[in-house]
Every structure is written in C-alpha cells, then in structure tokens.
XYZ file of C-alpha atoms in Angstrom:
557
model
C -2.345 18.696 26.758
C -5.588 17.028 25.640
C -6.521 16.324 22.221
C -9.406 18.853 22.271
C -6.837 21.382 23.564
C -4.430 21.186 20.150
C -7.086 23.157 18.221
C -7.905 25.861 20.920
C -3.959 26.974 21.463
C -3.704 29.479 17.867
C -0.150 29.636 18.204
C 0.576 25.783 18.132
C -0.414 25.006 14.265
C 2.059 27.338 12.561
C -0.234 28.142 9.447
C 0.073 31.556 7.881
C -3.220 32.683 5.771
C -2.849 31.320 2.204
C -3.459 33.027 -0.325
C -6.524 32.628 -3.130
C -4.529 31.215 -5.364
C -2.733 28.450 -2.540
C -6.077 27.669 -1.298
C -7.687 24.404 -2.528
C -10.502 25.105 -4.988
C -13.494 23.423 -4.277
C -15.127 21.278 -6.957
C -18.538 20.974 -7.938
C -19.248 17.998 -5.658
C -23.207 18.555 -5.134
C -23.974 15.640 -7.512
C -22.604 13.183 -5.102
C -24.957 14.289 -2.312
C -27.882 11.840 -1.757
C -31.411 11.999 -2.483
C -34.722 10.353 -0.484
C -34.662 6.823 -1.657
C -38.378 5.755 -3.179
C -39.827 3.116 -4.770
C -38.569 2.979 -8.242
C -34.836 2.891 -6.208
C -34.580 -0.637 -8.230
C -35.245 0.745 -11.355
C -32.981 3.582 -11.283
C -30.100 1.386 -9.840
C -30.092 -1.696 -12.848
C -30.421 1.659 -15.295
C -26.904 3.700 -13.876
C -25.766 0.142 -14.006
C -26.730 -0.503 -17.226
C -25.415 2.668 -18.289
C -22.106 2.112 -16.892
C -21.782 -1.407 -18.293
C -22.598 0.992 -21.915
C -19.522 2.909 -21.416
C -16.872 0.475 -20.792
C -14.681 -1.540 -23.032
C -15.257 -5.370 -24.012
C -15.331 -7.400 -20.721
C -13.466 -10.554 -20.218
C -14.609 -13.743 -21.810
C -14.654 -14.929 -17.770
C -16.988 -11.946 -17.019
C -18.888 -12.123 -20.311
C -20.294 -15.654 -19.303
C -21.869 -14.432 -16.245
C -24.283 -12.712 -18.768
C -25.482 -16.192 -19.649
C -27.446 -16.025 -16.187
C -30.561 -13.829 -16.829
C -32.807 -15.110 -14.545
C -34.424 -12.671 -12.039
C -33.886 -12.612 -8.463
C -36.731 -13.096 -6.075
C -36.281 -9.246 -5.112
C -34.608 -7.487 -1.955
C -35.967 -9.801 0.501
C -34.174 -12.797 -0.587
C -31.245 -10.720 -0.440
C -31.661 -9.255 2.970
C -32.532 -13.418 4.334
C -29.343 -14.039 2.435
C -27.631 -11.670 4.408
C -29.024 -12.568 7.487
C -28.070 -16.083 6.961
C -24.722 -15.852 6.126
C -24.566 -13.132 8.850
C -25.671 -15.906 11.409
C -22.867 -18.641 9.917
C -20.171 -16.312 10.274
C -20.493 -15.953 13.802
C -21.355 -19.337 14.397
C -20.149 -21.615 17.124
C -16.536 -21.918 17.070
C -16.757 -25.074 18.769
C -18.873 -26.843 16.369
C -17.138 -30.325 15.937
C -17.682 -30.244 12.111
C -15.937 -27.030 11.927
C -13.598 -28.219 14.407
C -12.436 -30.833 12.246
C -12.837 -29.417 8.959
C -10.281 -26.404 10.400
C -7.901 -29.398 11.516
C -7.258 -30.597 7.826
C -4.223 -29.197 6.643
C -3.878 -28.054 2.660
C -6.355 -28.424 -0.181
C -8.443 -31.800 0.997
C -9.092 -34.526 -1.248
C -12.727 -35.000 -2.229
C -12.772 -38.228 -0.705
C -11.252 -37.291 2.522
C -13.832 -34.892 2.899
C -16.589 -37.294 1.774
C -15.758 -39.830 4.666
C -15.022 -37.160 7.403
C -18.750 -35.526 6.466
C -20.440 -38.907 6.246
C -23.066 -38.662 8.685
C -22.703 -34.738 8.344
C -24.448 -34.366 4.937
C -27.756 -36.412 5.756
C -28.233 -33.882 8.453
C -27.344 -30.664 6.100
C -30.275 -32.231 3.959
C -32.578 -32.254 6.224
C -31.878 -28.619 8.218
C -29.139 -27.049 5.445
C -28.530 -23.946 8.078
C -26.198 -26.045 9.627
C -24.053 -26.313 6.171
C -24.538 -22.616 6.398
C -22.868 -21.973 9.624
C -19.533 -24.513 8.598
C -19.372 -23.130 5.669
C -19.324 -19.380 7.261
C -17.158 -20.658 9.734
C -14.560 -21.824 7.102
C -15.271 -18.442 5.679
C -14.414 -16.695 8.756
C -10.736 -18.720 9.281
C -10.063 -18.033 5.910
C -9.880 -21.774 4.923
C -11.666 -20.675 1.072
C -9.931 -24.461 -0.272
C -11.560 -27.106 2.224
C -15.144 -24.602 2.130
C -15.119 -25.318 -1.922
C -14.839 -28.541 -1.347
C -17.420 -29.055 0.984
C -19.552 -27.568 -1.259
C -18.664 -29.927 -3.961
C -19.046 -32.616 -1.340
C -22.532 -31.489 -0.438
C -23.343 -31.676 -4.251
C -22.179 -35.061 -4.759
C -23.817 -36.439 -1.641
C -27.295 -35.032 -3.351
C -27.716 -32.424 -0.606
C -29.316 -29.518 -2.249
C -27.479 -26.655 -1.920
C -28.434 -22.628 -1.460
C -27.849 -19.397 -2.085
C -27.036 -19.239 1.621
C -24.339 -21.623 0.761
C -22.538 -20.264 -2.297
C -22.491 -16.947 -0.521
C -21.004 -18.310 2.016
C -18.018 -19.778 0.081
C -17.743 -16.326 -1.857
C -16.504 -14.430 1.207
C -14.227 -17.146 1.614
C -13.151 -16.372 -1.725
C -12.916 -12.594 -0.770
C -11.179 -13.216 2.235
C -8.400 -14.533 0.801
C -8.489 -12.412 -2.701
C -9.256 -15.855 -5.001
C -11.296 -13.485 -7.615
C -10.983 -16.326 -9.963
C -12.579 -18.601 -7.860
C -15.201 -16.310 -6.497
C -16.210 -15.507 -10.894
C -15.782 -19.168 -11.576
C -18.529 -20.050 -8.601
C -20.814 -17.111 -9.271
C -20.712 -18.732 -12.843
C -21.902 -22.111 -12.080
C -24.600 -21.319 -9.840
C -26.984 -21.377 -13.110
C -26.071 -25.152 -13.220
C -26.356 -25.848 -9.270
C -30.030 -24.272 -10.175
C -29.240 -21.568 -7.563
C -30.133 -17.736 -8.322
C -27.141 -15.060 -7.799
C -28.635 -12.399 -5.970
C -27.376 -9.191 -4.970
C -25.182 -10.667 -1.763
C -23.721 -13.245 -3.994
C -22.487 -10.497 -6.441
C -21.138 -8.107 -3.711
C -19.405 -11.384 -2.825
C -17.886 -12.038 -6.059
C -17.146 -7.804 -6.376
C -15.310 -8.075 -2.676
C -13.323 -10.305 -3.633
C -11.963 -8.401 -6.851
C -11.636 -5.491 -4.714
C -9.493 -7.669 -2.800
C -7.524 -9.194 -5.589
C -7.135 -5.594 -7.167
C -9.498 -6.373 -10.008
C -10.722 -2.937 -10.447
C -12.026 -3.685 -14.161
C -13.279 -6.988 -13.600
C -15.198 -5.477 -10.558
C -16.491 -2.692 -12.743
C -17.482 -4.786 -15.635
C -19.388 -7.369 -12.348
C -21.499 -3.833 -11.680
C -22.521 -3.417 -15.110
C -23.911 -7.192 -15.883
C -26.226 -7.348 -12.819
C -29.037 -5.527 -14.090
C -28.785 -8.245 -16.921
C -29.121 -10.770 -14.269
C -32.132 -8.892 -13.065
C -30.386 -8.118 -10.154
C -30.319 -3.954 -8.528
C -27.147 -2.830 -7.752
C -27.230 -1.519 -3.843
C -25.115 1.009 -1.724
C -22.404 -2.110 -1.018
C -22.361 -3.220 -4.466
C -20.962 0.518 -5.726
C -18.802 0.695 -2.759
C -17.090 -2.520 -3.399
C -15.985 -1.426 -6.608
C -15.081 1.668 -5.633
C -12.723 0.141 -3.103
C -11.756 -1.921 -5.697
C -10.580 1.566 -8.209
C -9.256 2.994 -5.259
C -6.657 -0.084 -5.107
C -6.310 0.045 -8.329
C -5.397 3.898 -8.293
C -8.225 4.564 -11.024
C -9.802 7.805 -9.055
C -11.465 9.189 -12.204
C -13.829 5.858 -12.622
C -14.193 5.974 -8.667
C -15.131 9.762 -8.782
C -17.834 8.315 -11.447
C -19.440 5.726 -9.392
C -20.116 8.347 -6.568
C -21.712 10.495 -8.701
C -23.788 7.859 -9.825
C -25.751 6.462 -6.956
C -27.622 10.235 -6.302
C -29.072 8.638 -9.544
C -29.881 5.621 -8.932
C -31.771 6.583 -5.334
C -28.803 5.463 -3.560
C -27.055 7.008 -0.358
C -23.331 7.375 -0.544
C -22.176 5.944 3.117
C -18.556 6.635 4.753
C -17.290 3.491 2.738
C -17.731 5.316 -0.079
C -16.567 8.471 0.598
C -13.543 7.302 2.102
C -12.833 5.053 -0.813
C -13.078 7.580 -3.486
C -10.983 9.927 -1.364
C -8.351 7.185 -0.935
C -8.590 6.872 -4.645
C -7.663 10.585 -5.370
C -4.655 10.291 -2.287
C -2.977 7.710 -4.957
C -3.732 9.394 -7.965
C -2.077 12.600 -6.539
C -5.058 14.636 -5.750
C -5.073 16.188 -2.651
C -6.964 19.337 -3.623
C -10.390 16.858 -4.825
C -9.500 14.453 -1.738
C -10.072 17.754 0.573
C -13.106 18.923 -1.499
C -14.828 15.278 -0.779
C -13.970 15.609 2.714
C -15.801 19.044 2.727
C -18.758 17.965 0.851
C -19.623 14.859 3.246
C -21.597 16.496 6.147
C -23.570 18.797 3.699
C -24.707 15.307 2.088
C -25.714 13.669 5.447
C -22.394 11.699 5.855
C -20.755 12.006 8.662
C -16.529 11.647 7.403
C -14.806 9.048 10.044
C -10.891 9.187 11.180
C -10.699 6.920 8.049
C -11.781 9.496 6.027
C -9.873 12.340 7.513
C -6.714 10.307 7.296
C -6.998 9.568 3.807
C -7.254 13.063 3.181
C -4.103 14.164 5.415
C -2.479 11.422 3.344
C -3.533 12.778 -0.106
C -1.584 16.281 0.948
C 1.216 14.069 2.531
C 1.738 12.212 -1.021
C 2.411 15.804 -2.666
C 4.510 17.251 0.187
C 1.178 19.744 0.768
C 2.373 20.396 4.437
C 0.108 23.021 5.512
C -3.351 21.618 3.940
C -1.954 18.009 6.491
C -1.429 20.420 9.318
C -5.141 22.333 8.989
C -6.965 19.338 8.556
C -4.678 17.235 11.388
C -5.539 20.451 13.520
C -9.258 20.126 12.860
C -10.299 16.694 13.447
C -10.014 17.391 17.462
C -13.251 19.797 16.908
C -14.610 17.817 14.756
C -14.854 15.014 17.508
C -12.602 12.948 15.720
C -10.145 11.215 17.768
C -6.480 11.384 16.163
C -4.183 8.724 15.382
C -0.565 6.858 14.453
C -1.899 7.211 11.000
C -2.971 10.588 11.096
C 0.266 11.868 13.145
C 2.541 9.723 10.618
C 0.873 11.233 7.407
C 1.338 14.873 8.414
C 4.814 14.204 9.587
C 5.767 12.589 6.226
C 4.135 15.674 4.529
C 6.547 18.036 6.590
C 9.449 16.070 6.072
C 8.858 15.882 1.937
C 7.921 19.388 2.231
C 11.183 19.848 3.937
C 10.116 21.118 7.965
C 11.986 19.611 10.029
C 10.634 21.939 12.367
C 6.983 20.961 12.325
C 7.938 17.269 12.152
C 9.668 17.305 15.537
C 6.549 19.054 16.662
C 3.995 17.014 15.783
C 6.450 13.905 17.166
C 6.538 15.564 20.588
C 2.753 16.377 20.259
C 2.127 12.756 20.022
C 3.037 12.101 23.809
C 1.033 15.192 24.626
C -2.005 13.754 23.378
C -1.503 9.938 23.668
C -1.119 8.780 20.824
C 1.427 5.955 20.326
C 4.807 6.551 18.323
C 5.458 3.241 16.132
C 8.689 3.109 13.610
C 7.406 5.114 11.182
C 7.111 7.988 13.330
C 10.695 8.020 14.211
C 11.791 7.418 10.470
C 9.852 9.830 9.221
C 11.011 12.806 11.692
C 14.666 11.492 10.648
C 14.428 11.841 7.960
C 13.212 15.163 7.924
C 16.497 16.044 9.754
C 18.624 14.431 7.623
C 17.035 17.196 4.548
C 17.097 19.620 6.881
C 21.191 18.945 8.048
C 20.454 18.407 11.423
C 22.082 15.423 11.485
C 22.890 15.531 15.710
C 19.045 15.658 15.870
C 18.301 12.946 13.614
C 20.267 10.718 15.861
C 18.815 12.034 18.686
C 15.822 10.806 17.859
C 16.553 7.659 16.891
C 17.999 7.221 20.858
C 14.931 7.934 21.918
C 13.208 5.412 19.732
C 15.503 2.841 21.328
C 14.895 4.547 24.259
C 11.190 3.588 23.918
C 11.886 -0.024 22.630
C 10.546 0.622 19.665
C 11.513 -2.039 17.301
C 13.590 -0.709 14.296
C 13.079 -1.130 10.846
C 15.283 -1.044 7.877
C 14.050 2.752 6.710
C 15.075 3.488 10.394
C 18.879 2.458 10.015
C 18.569 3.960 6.709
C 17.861 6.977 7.818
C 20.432 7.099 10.647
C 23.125 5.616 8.431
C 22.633 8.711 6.244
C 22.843 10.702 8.910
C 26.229 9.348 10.058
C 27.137 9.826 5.851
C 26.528 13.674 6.235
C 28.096 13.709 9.605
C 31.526 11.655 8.508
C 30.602 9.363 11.337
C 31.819 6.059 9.638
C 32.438 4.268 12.802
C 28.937 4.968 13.610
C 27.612 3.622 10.571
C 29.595 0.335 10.765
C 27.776 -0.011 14.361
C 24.340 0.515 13.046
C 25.056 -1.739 9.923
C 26.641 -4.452 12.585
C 23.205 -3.930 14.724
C 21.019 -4.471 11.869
C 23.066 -8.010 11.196
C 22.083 -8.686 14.847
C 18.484 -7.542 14.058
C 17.863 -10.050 11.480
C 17.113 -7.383 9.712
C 18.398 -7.785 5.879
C 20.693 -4.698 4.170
C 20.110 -3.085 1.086
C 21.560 -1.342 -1.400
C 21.016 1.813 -0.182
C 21.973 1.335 3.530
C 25.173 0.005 2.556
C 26.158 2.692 -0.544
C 25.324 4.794 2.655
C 27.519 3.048 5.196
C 30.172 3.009 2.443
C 29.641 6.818 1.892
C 30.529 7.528 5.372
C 33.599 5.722 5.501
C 34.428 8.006 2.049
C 33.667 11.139 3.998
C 36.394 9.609 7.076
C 38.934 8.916 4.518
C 38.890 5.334 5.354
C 38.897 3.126 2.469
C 39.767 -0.535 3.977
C 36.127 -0.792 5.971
C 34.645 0.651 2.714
C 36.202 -1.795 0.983
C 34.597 -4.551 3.141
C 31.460 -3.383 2.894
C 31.795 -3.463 -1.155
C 32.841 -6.838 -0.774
C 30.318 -7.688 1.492
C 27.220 -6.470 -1.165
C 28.823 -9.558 -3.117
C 28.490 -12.082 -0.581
C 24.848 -11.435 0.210
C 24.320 -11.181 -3.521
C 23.113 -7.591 -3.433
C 23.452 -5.668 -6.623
C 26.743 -2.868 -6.567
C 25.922 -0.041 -8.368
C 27.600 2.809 -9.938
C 27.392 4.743 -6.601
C 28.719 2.080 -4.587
C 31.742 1.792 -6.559
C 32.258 5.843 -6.876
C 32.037 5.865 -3.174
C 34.488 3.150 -2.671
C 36.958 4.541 -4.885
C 36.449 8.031 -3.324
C 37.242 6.117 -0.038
C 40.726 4.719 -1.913
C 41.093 7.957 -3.580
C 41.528 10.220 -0.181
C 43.363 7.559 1.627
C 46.310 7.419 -1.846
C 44.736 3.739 -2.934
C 45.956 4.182 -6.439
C 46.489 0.650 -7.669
C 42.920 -0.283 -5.569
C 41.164 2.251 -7.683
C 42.139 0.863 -10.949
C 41.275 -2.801 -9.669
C 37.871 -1.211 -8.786
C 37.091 0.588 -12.475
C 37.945 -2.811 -13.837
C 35.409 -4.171 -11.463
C 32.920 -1.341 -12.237
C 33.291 -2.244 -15.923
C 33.461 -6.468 -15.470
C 29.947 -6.051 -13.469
C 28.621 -4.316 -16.853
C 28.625 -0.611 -15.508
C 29.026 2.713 -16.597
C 31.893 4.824 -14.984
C 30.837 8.778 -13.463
C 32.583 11.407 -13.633
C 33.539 10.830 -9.671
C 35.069 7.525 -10.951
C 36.791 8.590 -13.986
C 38.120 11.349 -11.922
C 39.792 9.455 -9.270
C 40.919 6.952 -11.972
C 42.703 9.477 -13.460
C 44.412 10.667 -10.611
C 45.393 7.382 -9.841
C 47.514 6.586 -13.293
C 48.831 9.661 -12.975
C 50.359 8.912 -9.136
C 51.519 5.894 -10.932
C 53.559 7.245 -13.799
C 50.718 5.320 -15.794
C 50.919 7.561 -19.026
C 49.902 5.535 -21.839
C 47.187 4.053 -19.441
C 46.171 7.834 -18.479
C 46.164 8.498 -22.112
C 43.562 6.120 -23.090
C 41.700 6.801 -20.127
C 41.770 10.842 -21.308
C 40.405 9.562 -24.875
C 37.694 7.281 -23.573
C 36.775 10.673 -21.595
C 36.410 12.901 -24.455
C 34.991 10.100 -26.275
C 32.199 9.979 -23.710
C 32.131 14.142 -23.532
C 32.262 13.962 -19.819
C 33.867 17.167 -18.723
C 36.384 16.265 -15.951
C 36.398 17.948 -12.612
C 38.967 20.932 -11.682
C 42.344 20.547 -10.438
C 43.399 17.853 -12.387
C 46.947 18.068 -14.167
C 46.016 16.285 -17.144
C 49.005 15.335 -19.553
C 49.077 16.398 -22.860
C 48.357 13.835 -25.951
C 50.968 14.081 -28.104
C-alpha cells in the first residue's frame, strides 16, 4: 500500500466527526501573512525592531555594550558580498594544506604555535585575504570555533587586516558549536578591529544563541541592531524565533511572526515551523494546527518539518485524533511521511490510551516504507502495557529483535513492565541480565520494575538481589523499591527480612507506605513481636495512615 493510497482508503483512519466544540478553533492568524516587500522594507524592519527592543526588560550588561557600536552599515549589499563570501569559505577546498594542518592541531592552540605554523601563511592573507576567508570557513565548517579564534588573533598580531568576511566567519564557528559568549564577546570587539557588524555578522552572533538556548539574549541582539544602523532581515527574526522555540517561550515567538508583515518581511518555512515548534512545547496543539492552516493562504508552502511539529504538538497533549487527521493528510498534501511523523502519532495514541491505533500505524509503517527505529517499538509497548495487553507488548518487542533493531533502555523498560503485570519474573531477570550484556546502564525504574515482578511470583530471594544490586551500582532505592521487596518477603513468610528491610527503608532516610507498614505489621505479629507491633500500631496512628483490611491488629492496653 503506497503512501498516496493511506488517505484514499476512508475506512483506514478511524476518525469519527468531532464535534464543534472538539474541533480546534482557529485563531486570528491573518496578521502573520506577508505583504509585497518595497522600498522603505529597511525602514519598517529597524522600526518593529526598535519597537521590540521598547518592550523588553533591561538587557544584559554583555548585550548592552553592543549598543556602543552605532556606526551604520554600508547597506544590503555589503551584507549579501558578506554572505557570498563566507558562503564560498565554507565550502572551500578540503584539501587546502593550511586547513589541513590547522584541523591536525589538537585542543585550544597556543598563540605562538599558531604564529609559527602560519608564518608564511599570513603575508599571503595580506595580500589576497579570501584565502583567510576560506580557512577560516573551513574551521567553521569542522567545528574547530578554538584554533579559528585564534587565527584570527594571529592574523591581527601579524598586522594582516582583517574583514567582515573574517569575523563572520569565526561567528558560525561560534554557532556551530553553541559558544554564545564567544560569538557576543567577538561581535563586541569588532568596533576596535575597525570592522562594521553588518546584518550576517548579527544573524551570526543570534545563531549561535539560538544554539546555546539564549532566547533573551537573542531577543534583546534583535532589538539593538537598528541602533547599530543595521535592518533586521527574514533570517535575523527566524533565528530568534528558533531560539524562543528552544527556549519554550511560544508567546514572544508568536510575536515575532506577527511582526515581520510589518516590517515588509516574508515569513519563510523556518519560521513557521519554528513558531509551531514553539507552541508543541508550550502545550498548544490547537494554535500549532491553526499555523499549519494559515501557511499556504500566506504563500508558504508548510514542509514535513512543519507538519511534524504539528503532529507532535497533539502528541504532547495525548490529542490522538487531531495526530491521526493531520498524519492522514500529509500523503495529499504531497508530503512524504516519516519515522518522526509515524513516532509522534503513535506516542499520541499510546498517551491517549489506543493501543489499537498504535499497532496500526506500526504495521502501516512497513506498508508504506517507512523505517521502524526504537522508538517505534517503545512507544507501541507501551501503549500495550496501558492497555493490559501485556502478550502483545512482548510480541512486539520479538519482532523488534526480530528486525535487529538495537534496544534502548525505554525498550526494556517497557517490556520489564510488561513481565510486572504479567507475573513473569523470570522473564524480567532475563531482560535485566540482557541489558547488563547490552552495556546498556539500569535505572531506577527498570529495576523497581524487575523487582515488582518477582513480588507478583512470590519470589522474594531474586528480589532481594536486585535491591541489593541498586546499591552496588549506586542507584538511588526508593520507597517503591523497598515496598516491592518487602511485598516479595511478605508473600513468600520473610518476616524477620521485612523488619531488616523497614530498618533499611528508615537508615536510607525514607518514609514508610502504607504497603510497608502493612507487611511490617504482619510480620511482628507472625513473630509474637507485641511490644514491637505496639509501637509500630502508635507510629501508625501517629502518622494517620489508615491500615489495609484483614489485619488482626492487637489491642493497646
């Protein structure tokens, strides 16, 4: 079954008609729609930047010094040579011998080092400084942001003059690697380098709070360029953004959309699918699907990154049906569907609890060809496991390892709490034994699990090893851990275990349950224990905790 096919069967998308109320309202999204950029686009972009910089609070002493810099740019065409430039050294020649043995230093290099290795280098840069250009993009490019700086500082100390080409060049290093600090710190000394930030350089220094998740700092970067003289673009507002979308701040990213119609600026895909990603972490999916909607009537055509982001807004609030319409869409939309858009709408089934439509949509991604990765697998598990289908849960995890699909630690989670439900403790020891042989690290809640199961068998010495084994790989017990373990001791007549495992509990600093002080009880009272069970009964009462049924308690005389 083709991809195109999914949308033409009507019987394969199980989704009944909503209702008025169920159906996602749609906001008033026409401001965001472009108009024809003209000539005062400039003019209109420093003022909604201006504007912006108005409404926010105080910016950091870092980002107030970059006001210091007010001298004009030389307009859009510098920019567009500065893009072209650092364009051309990004994909320069990977063989270059410079760059060759610039990428061979390991670490920050010394100054000196540098200074030697670039010897007969730097007369060269002064005379044709492209070629510094292309290094320096190169560096850029192999993410090597420490020996590019200090090139640059070589270059200044060897009286080569350096560019705007240059700097910008050592920015996206910066951005590559998230060094925001850096990138501000450079942008901020390009005054004394007599070197004029332009609207690349800025982008620059916004990527790479984007990429440090500097949301603010990128914000506040937007609102001091018109006092640099410089004219916020289309890339400068989608940087930041990006950067609000990582930072989960969808309100200000919903703002900066709605502000380029104003400054003669055309929202692009970036954009769109950045604001959308913005409202999938701030938890909403009914605005994410209303931006999705409003793209083609404002000339943008939404991507599969855009459609995913949108599936994964309705996936974060367990909105199963809106995943499965707009999943069931994107094939006649000419969209080509996913592993992300497949393991969004199965996550939203299995938090909406459809186990059901989970295993469908994991079977539909053979139909169509689209590859099943870990996630896949742990989702639809998972979904089981809600659902109590436990035989199906592990039924899919045979035929992950059927497919040699690598697994993860939510995948043994998720069958380990499938054997819990199941009472398959044996089970659960093998898993736990094949994740040791995985390299792959317990946690807390795989073993609480494992230990769970071998509660449910009624067999409290392997429980009891796994308890002990949380110690020796310093992983924290908990309250359920214990409760489990003495549930295990509890059902196989462990008395005097139990009450060496409450003192435990409270040596480690924890609070006993009601599952604990239960079974505690019980246990001093197989014991002939009566003063013990006594003070026990008091602590109880002192705590209110009402004690479960069925429990002979003695009477305090």
């Amino acid at each position: 079954m083709s991809a195109a096919g999914l949308r033409a069967d009507p019987q394969f998308w199980s989704r009944p008609a909503a209702s008025a109320a169920q159906q996602p309202r749609q906001q008033p999204l026409g401001r965001f729609c472009p108009v024809a950029q003209g000539s005062r686009q400039a003019p209109r972009a420093r003022l909604a930047a201006g504007r912006l910089r108005q409404q926010l609070p105080e910016e950091p002493a870092f980002v107030r010094l970059l006001g210091l810099s007010s001298s004009p740019s030389s307009g859009s065409r510098q920019a567009a040579r500065t893009r072209l430039a650092v364009s051309r050294g990004h994909h320069g020649t990977p063989g270059d011998p410079t760059l060759v043995k610039l990428m061979g230093l390991r670490g920050r290099p010394a100054e000196q080092d540098l200074q030697v290795l670039l010897r007969g280098e730097l007369g060269t840069w002064g005379r044709d400084p492209r070629l510094a250009t292309r290094v320096l993009g190169g560096l850029a490019r192999e993410r090597r942001a420490d020996v590019a700086e200090q090139v640059l500082n070589c270059m200044r100390a060897g009286l080569v003059e350096v560019n705007v080409f240059h700097c910008t060049s050592v920015l996206n290093a910066y951005g590559r690697d998230g060094q925001w600090q850096s990138a501000l710190s450079l942008l901020s000394r390009m005054p004394e380098m007599h070197v004029a930030p332009n609207e690349v350089t800025c982008n620059a220094a916004i990527s790479a709070c984007e990429k440090g998740c500097q949301w603010e700092v990128a914000v506040h970067l937007l609102g001091c360029m018109p006092a640099m003289g410089l004219s916020p673009d289309a890339i400068s507002f989608s940087a930041v953004i990006s950067a609000c979308e990582k930072g989960s701040r969808w309100q200000v990213a919903l703002s900066l959309l709605g502000q380029l119609p104003a400054a003669r600026l055309a929202p692009d895909t970036i954009a769109y699918s950045s604001a959308i990603s913005a409202c999938e972490k701030g938890g909403q999916w009914q605005l994410a699907i209303a931006l999705l909607g409003s793209m083609p009537r404002c000339g943008v055509a939404p991507d599969v990154i855009s459609w995913n982001a949108a599936v994964s807004a309705c996936e974060k609030d367990g909105q199963w049906r809106p995943a499965l319409s707009l999943l069931g869409r994107m094939p006649a939309e000419k969209v080509a569907l996913d592993t992300v858009t497949f393991n969004a709408a199965i996550s939203a089934c299995e938090k909406g609890s459809q186990a059901s439509q989970a295993l469908k949509l994991l079977r539909t991604m053979v139909m169509v060809r689209v590859a099943r990765d870990a996630f896949s697998y742990c989702a639809a598990m998972t979904a089981c496991e809600k659902a109590e289908k436990w035989p199906v849960a592990l039924e899919v995890l045979g035929e992950m390892v059927d497919e040699g699909i690598a697994k993860d630690l939510f995948t043994y989670s998720a069958a380990i709490s499938a054997c819990e439900a199941r009472g398959q403790w044996f089970l659960a020891l093998e898993y736990l034994g094949a994740m040791a042989m995985d390299t792959i690290e317990a946690s807390t809640v795989t073993l609480c699990a494992t230990i769970a199961a071998c509660e449910q068998g009624a067999h409290w010495q392997p429980a009891l090893e796994v308890l002990d084994k949380m110690s020796k790989v310093s992983i924290h017990k908990d309250v359920v851990a214990y409760s489990s373990t003495i549930g295990s001791c509890k059902e196989g007549g462990q008395w005097r275990r139990i009450s060496e495992l409450l003192h435990g509990l409270r040596g480690a600093g924890l609070q006993p349950d009601i599952a604990v002080y239960t079974a505690a009880m019980v246990a001093r009272l197989r014991r002939a224990r009566r003063a013990q069970a006594l003070s026990l009964l008091a602590e109880i009462r002192a705590r209110c905790i009402p004690l479960l049924s069925g429990i002979d308690l003695p009477t305090v005389a």
